[in-house]
C-alpha cells in the first residue's frame, strides 16, 4: 500500500462536510450517480436503518449471503479504525489501494457535480458514490447497505432497495431527526420503497404506527419481529450464544452465534428474515439450514461487546446512545458474572451522556472518565460533572488519556482476581481507539 496516497485521499475527503453536517437533499448524490451510469441499479439492494444494531445486522446478512454463495458488497458507517472498513466485497474490507483507486476513478465526476452546485458534495455522499461504483465494478450479486443517518434523505437511499430492514428505533441524532420517536420513525421509514419488503425489528407502538402507515402508502409487504419471525430460544454458550430462530420459512435450530447479548439474537433474527425475503422464502420454504448455521458461525462484529483481552476480561463496545448502552448493560449483567465491573467511558459532546451513564450505572461498580481523539469529544471534566448525580463523587475517576484510563480500570479490578472486568464504551471512536491500543486489526 502507498500509505501517503491513502492519507492524501483521506485528507481530501476530510475537507468536505463531515457526516455531522447535513443538508436534506438527494440532488448531489443523484447527479453523481447519473454521471457514473447509476451503478446502484446494477444489483439488488438490502438497505438497513434504525437507531442501533444496523452494522451488526448488516454483517450477519452479509455472512449469510456469502455462505449461500452470492458475491456481496457491504457499506456501513462509521468505521472503527480505518475508512476501508466501510466498503466490503465478499465480506472483506476493500484494500487501501482499491479504496484510493475507486476514489480517483470517480474524482473527476465529483468535481463536475461540485461545480454545478452551491454546496459541494459531503464526505458521506462521496463515500456512498464510491461504494456503489465499487459494487458495480466487482460486480456483486447483492449489496447490503446501511444508512448513514435517518433514511429518506440519506445518500444511500438513491438505491431502490428490494428489502428494507428497520432495526429498533429510539431517540438519537435528535438535532437532525426530531425529538419524538414518531418523527425519527417517519424519516427512517422512508427507506421502504414501493413494492419492497419491510423487515421490521421490535418497535415502540409510536414507531410501529408510522412504519405501518408507510407500508400501506407504498404498497409494500411487511414482516415483523415477534409476529412473522423472531427468537424462539437462546442460551449462553462459550464465546457467544446458542439460538433457535423462527424465520419466515420455518424454524432454524442449533445456531451458534459468536456474539453476546439478547439484542444480538434479535439482530440475527432480522438478518435471517431479510435474507429469506430476498430469496422469496415463505411458509415451509426454508433456506438451507446448514448454510445458515455456517454463516452465523463466521460472523465478526468488531467493537460490539468484543473481548480484546483476558485476565482481566476487557471488552470494547461502540454504544453511543442510551438505547445502545441499555442493551450493553443487559448483556453484561445477564451473561457475565463479574464481581466488579469498571467502565471506561468517553462520549461525543452532541450525545446524551447522562442517558448513557444512567443506563450503565446499575451494572458498573466504578467508572473511569476519559476522552478520545475526535474534535467532537466531550471534555472529561464536563462528563465528570454529569456523572456526579448518577454515580456519586466516590465511584468515578478522571483520566484524560484513553490509555491511562484503561490502565486505571485494570488497576481497579486487580483485587478481584478472576472476577473483575472492564468495558470501554461511549462512542464508535472510543471503541476503535481502544481496539487499536490492544493491537486489533481493522476488520
XYZ file of C-alpha atoms in Angstrom:
443
model
C 0.000 0.000 0.000
C 1.103 3.525 -0.778
C 0.309 4.993 2.639
C 0.943 8.569 1.538
C -1.576 8.288 -1.277
C -4.190 6.786 1.032
C -3.653 9.580 3.551
C -3.880 12.139 0.754
C -7.299 10.796 -0.208
C -8.478 10.863 3.410
C -7.232 14.423 3.753
C -9.119 15.453 0.614
C -12.311 13.812 1.861
C -11.934 15.454 5.253
C -12.021 18.882 3.622
C -15.655 18.244 2.804
C -18.660 18.491 5.076
C -18.412 15.795 7.770
C -21.170 13.309 8.469
C -22.391 15.543 11.288
C -23.284 18.379 8.884
C -26.275 17.715 6.670
C -28.420 19.374 4.026
C -31.546 17.309 3.297
C -31.282 16.703 -0.425
C -30.516 13.802 -2.722
C -29.745 16.107 -5.658
C -25.950 15.935 -5.422
C -25.662 12.171 -4.927
C -28.232 11.575 -7.692
C -26.212 13.796 -10.020
C -23.029 11.870 -9.232
C -24.732 8.511 -9.679
C -26.181 9.653 -13.009
C -22.796 10.595 -14.494
C -21.403 7.299 -13.173
C -24.137 5.382 -15.006
C -26.364 4.828 -11.958
C -24.289 1.949 -10.548
C -26.788 1.405 -7.712
C -29.270 -0.010 -10.252
C -26.933 -2.808 -11.343
C -27.673 -5.132 -8.407
C -30.417 -5.701 -5.817
C -30.018 -3.814 -2.552
C -30.847 -4.702 1.042
C -30.934 -1.400 2.943
C -30.879 -1.046 6.725
C -31.819 1.762 9.082
C -32.664 2.071 12.772
C -31.152 3.532 15.923
C -28.903 0.640 16.945
C -27.879 -2.735 15.548
C -27.522 -1.731 11.897
C -23.872 -2.688 11.466
C -24.191 -5.986 13.343
C -27.283 -6.931 11.340
C -25.548 -5.909 8.096
C -22.573 -8.110 8.889
C -24.836 -11.052 9.702
C -26.813 -10.696 6.475
C -23.566 -10.390 4.534
C -22.238 -13.566 6.160
C -25.406 -15.472 5.265
C -25.410 -14.287 1.639
C -21.719 -15.164 1.341
C -22.188 -18.663 2.780
C -25.140 -19.284 0.451
C -22.841 -18.435 -2.463
C -23.621 -14.883 -3.571
C -20.995 -12.251 -4.237
C -21.703 -9.427 -1.797
C -20.972 -5.772 -1.298
C -21.460 -4.176 2.105
C -21.479 -0.490 3.001
C -21.511 0.521 6.674
C -20.622 3.572 8.728
C -18.903 4.963 10.627
C -15.675 2.995 10.675
C -13.881 1.948 13.849
C -10.260 2.282 12.768
C -9.761 2.549 9.008
C -12.012 4.019 6.328
C -11.697 0.885 4.192
C -13.939 -0.921 6.716
C -16.900 0.946 5.242
C -16.775 -0.734 1.829
C -16.562 -4.532 1.765
C -16.568 -7.076 -1.036
C -17.175 -10.753 -0.343
C -17.491 -9.974 3.376
C -13.993 -8.415 3.499
C -12.973 -4.727 3.558
C -11.536 -3.461 0.299
C -7.797 -2.827 0.336
C -6.430 0.689 0.863
C -5.068 0.540 -2.689
C -8.509 -0.261 -4.078
C -10.049 2.471 -1.916
C -7.673 5.017 -3.475
C -8.277 3.630 -6.963
C -12.074 3.919 -6.660
C -11.801 7.449 -5.337
C -9.502 8.558 -8.151
C -11.838 6.935 -10.700
C -14.839 8.979 -9.588
C -12.942 12.133 -8.578
C -13.454 13.975 -11.905
C -17.186 13.325 -11.721
C -17.320 14.543 -8.125
C -15.629 17.737 -9.260
C -18.232 18.065 -12.019
C -21.089 17.809 -9.520
C -19.350 20.237 -7.162
C -19.073 22.813 -9.949
C -22.813 22.680 -10.600
C -23.999 23.021 -7.009
C -23.862 25.782 -4.432
C -22.929 23.136 -1.862
C -20.066 20.724 -2.509
C -20.685 17.033 -2.044
C -20.250 15.900 1.541
C -17.748 13.270 2.583
C -20.522 10.742 3.115
C -22.011 11.429 -0.307
C -18.652 10.828 -1.983
C -18.102 7.635 0.023
C -21.567 6.422 -0.966
C -20.744 7.048 -4.619
C -17.502 5.125 -4.164
C -19.308 2.174 -2.615
C -21.980 1.928 -5.303
C -19.326 2.239 -8.034
C -17.109 -0.420 -6.443
C -20.044 -2.805 -6.145
C -20.976 -2.350 -9.807
C -17.375 -2.832 -10.905
C -16.934 -6.082 -8.907
C -19.755 -6.919 -9.839
C -21.778 -8.048 -6.826
C -24.923 -10.178 -6.705
C -26.376 -8.198 -3.784
C -25.414 -5.086 -1.825
C -26.099 -4.788 1.900
C -26.243 -1.063 2.598
C -26.506 0.700 5.948
C -27.823 4.259 6.005
C -25.569 6.926 7.431
C -28.299 8.908 9.180
C -32.082 8.705 9.019
C -33.483 7.250 5.829
C -35.467 9.370 3.386
C -32.718 11.928 2.781
C -29.751 9.641 3.357
C -27.413 9.414 0.360
C -27.737 5.624 0.273
C -31.462 5.988 -0.460
C -30.894 6.689 -4.157
C -30.958 2.891 -4.396
C -34.365 1.319 -4.839
C -33.936 -1.262 -2.112
C -35.662 -4.594 -2.628
C -35.535 -5.319 1.112
C -35.816 -2.563 3.752
C -34.666 -3.559 7.237
C -35.604 -1.423 10.239
C -33.828 -2.218 13.493
C -35.370 -0.869 16.736
C -35.929 2.897 16.603
C -35.255 5.181 19.557
C -34.062 8.714 20.225
C -30.716 9.644 18.677
C -29.477 12.394 16.362
C -32.443 14.428 17.601
C -30.879 17.644 16.324
C -31.358 16.299 12.777
C -34.270 13.863 13.018
C -36.544 15.399 15.640
C -37.257 14.988 19.343
C -40.081 12.474 19.029
C -39.850 8.794 18.157
C -42.636 9.360 15.603
C -40.551 11.985 13.795
C -37.489 9.765 13.712
C -39.530 6.762 12.557
C -41.032 8.848 9.740
C -37.579 9.702 8.440
C -36.290 6.138 8.766
C -39.395 4.540 7.233
C -38.554 6.435 4.057
C -36.286 3.568 3.011
C -39.407 1.440 2.454
C -39.955 1.793 -1.289
C -42.960 0.858 -3.439
C -43.300 -2.910 -3.753
C -40.436 -3.666 -1.371
C -40.420 -5.985 1.639
C -40.015 -4.333 5.044
C -38.342 -6.463 7.701
C -39.114 -4.691 10.964
C -37.439 -5.201 14.324
C -39.111 -4.715 17.700
C -40.568 -1.199 17.882
C -42.462 1.049 20.239
C -46.159 1.463 19.356
C -45.450 5.018 18.181
C -42.741 3.896 15.753
C -44.698 0.866 14.519
C -47.737 3.023 13.702
C -45.598 5.227 11.450
C -43.977 2.218 9.781
C -47.325 0.541 9.092
C -48.635 3.760 7.547
C -45.601 3.929 5.250
C -46.034 0.270 4.247
C -49.649 0.926 3.316
C -48.768 4.136 1.485
C -46.254 2.475 -0.873
C -47.960 -0.938 -1.077
C -45.030 -2.767 0.482
C -45.043 -6.123 2.277
C -44.141 -6.281 5.965
C -42.724 -8.932 8.295
C -42.430 -8.055 11.994
C -40.202 -9.307 14.784
C -42.366 -11.194 17.244
C -45.018 -11.968 14.644
C -43.727 -13.370 11.356
C -40.205 -14.061 12.686
C -38.274 -13.888 15.939
C -36.123 -15.598 18.538
C -37.571 -18.876 19.833
C -34.882 -19.529 22.435
C -31.372 -18.544 23.403
C -28.832 -19.777 25.909
C -25.392 -18.535 26.849
C -22.558 -20.547 25.324
C -18.781 -20.303 25.457
C -17.837 -17.434 23.177
C -21.405 -16.412 22.370
C -24.854 -17.981 22.460
C -26.869 -20.866 21.074
C -30.114 -19.715 19.484
C -33.187 -21.062 17.753
C -34.797 -18.668 15.294
C -38.257 -18.551 13.798
C -37.729 -17.468 10.225
C -40.194 -16.597 7.514
C -39.807 -20.103 6.119
C -39.670 -22.152 9.296
C -37.632 -22.818 12.421
C -33.823 -22.857 12.390
C -32.390 -24.728 15.366
C -28.946 -25.100 16.963
C -27.413 -21.904 15.611
C -24.213 -20.815 17.309
C -23.837 -17.047 17.260
C -20.361 -15.894 18.375
C -21.786 -12.670 19.849
C -23.141 -11.778 23.260
C -26.477 -10.325 24.274
C -30.190 -10.700 23.704
C -30.017 -7.777 21.274
C -27.622 -9.697 19.022
C -30.004 -12.665 18.917
C -32.717 -10.231 17.795
C -30.337 -8.809 15.177
C -29.716 -12.369 13.956
C -33.470 -12.890 13.507
C -33.646 -9.658 11.483
C -30.717 -10.688 9.307
C -32.147 -14.137 8.677
C -35.581 -12.774 7.754
C -34.035 -10.218 5.378
C -32.073 -12.921 3.547
C -35.136 -15.180 3.438
C -37.203 -12.335 1.998
C -34.523 -11.675 -0.611
C -34.876 -15.248 -1.862
C -38.671 -15.224 -1.545
C -38.806 -17.653 1.343
C -42.243 -18.220 2.868
C -44.143 -20.831 4.781
C -42.310 -24.168 4.642
C -39.655 -22.739 2.307
C -36.581 -22.560 4.495
C -33.091 -21.665 3.435
C -30.513 -24.433 3.720
C -30.236 -24.835 7.495
C -26.610 -25.916 7.453
C -25.627 -22.911 5.338
C -27.436 -20.658 7.813
C -25.582 -22.256 10.732
C -22.235 -21.899 8.978
C -22.956 -18.303 8.031
C -23.830 -17.203 11.549
C -20.831 -19.070 12.980
C -18.498 -16.897 10.890
C -19.938 -13.532 11.967
C -17.462 -10.995 13.304
C -18.666 -7.652 14.683
C -15.671 -5.608 15.851
C -16.363 -3.182 18.654
C -19.641 -4.785 19.672
C -19.065 -6.290 23.129
C -15.779 -7.544 21.726
C -13.280 -9.164 24.077
C -9.842 -7.667 23.473
C -8.018 -9.124 26.476
C -8.368 -11.742 29.187
C -7.225 -11.569 32.836
C -8.836 -9.223 33.405
C -11.501 -9.540 30.759
C -11.584 -6.301 28.783
C -14.357 -5.608 26.288
C -14.979 -2.735 23.908
C -18.416 -1.657 22.731
C -19.472 1.143 20.421
C -22.658 2.028 22.354
C -23.139 5.775 21.851
C -26.711 6.456 22.964
C -28.907 5.387 25.897
C -30.676 2.682 23.860
C -27.356 1.046 22.950
C -25.931 1.473 26.451
C -29.004 -0.198 27.951
C -28.605 -3.196 25.625
C -24.931 -3.389 26.579
C -25.772 -3.250 30.287
C -28.321 -6.060 29.956
C -25.789 -8.265 28.161
C -23.067 -7.593 30.724
C -25.451 -8.344 33.569
C -27.018 -11.498 32.133
C -24.039 -13.198 30.510
C -21.011 -12.371 32.662
C -20.690 -12.951 36.390
C -18.335 -10.079 37.157
C -17.847 -9.420 40.837
C -16.572 -5.991 39.881
C -17.109 -4.221 36.572
C -15.281 -0.998 35.735
C -16.411 1.146 32.799
C -14.089 3.389 30.823
C -16.303 5.971 29.133
C -15.641 8.696 26.551
C -18.571 10.220 24.662
C -19.222 12.813 21.991
C -20.370 16.254 23.071
C -23.570 16.035 20.995
C -24.737 12.789 22.612
C -26.976 12.117 25.608
C -24.124 11.452 28.026
C -26.406 11.448 31.070
C -28.602 8.813 29.438
C -25.578 6.659 28.634
C -24.193 6.888 32.169
C -27.605 6.207 33.713
C -28.011 3.066 31.591
C -24.595 1.743 32.641
C -24.764 2.651 36.338
C -26.788 -0.370 37.600
C -24.173 -2.860 36.372
C -20.976 -0.828 36.852
C -19.243 -0.587 40.216
C -16.672 2.060 39.227
C -16.259 4.486 36.360
C -13.177 5.960 34.705
C -13.991 9.038 32.644
C -11.786 9.911 29.694
C -11.906 11.268 26.151
C -10.931 10.263 22.625
C -9.180 11.992 19.735
C -12.286 13.311 17.998
C -12.736 17.102 17.942
C -16.357 16.372 18.888
C -15.365 14.509 22.060
C -16.843 15.770 25.330
C -14.345 17.294 27.744
C -13.772 14.733 30.523
C -14.318 17.358 33.216
C -17.721 18.169 31.721
C -18.583 14.468 31.627
C -17.416 14.155 35.235
C -19.861 16.883 36.229
C -22.684 14.910 34.631
C -21.548 11.734 36.409
C -21.763 13.155 39.944
C -25.545 12.870 40.424
C -25.566 9.429 38.772
C -22.527 7.696 40.287
C -21.791 9.935 43.266
C -18.408 11.523 43.837
C -16.674 8.389 45.129
C -17.359 5.937 42.290
C -15.527 7.585 39.420
C -12.141 8.959 38.464
C -10.959 11.125 35.581
C -8.055 10.195 33.307
C -7.859 12.468 30.235
C -5.862 9.956 28.148
C -7.646 6.815 26.987
C -4.625 4.575 27.550
C -4.204 5.883 31.096
C -7.914 5.400 31.739
C -7.746 1.757 30.661
C -4.667 1.170 32.835
C -6.508 2.700 35.802
C -9.527 0.471 35.145
C -7.286 -2.598 35.086
C -5.742 -1.490 38.381
C -9.198 -1.110 39.923
C -10.037 -4.732 39.098
C -6.787 -6.272 40.346
C -8.132 -7.147 43.793
C -10.880 -9.253 42.224
C -8.523 -11.922 40.840
C -10.584 -13.589 38.058
C -13.824 -11.821 38.949
C -13.103 -8.383 37.521
C -13.977 -6.959 34.149
C -13.520 -3.766 32.152
C -15.825 -2.330 29.486
C -14.589 0.513 27.258
C -17.506 2.311 25.641
C -19.328 5.568 24.900
C -18.729 6.083 21.180
C -17.594 4.398 17.992
C -14.364 6.417 18.103
C -13.685 5.292 21.664
C -14.213 1.649 20.701
C -11.995 1.968 17.634
C -9.144 3.614 19.511
C -9.363 1.021 22.278
C -9.158 -1.762 19.683
C -6.028 -0.176 18.259
C -4.441 0.072 21.710
C -4.867 -3.688 22.066
C -3.367 -4.384 18.636
C -6.603 -5.343 16.896
C -6.536 -5.003 13.117
C -9.354 -3.269 11.198
C -11.976 -5.775 10.073
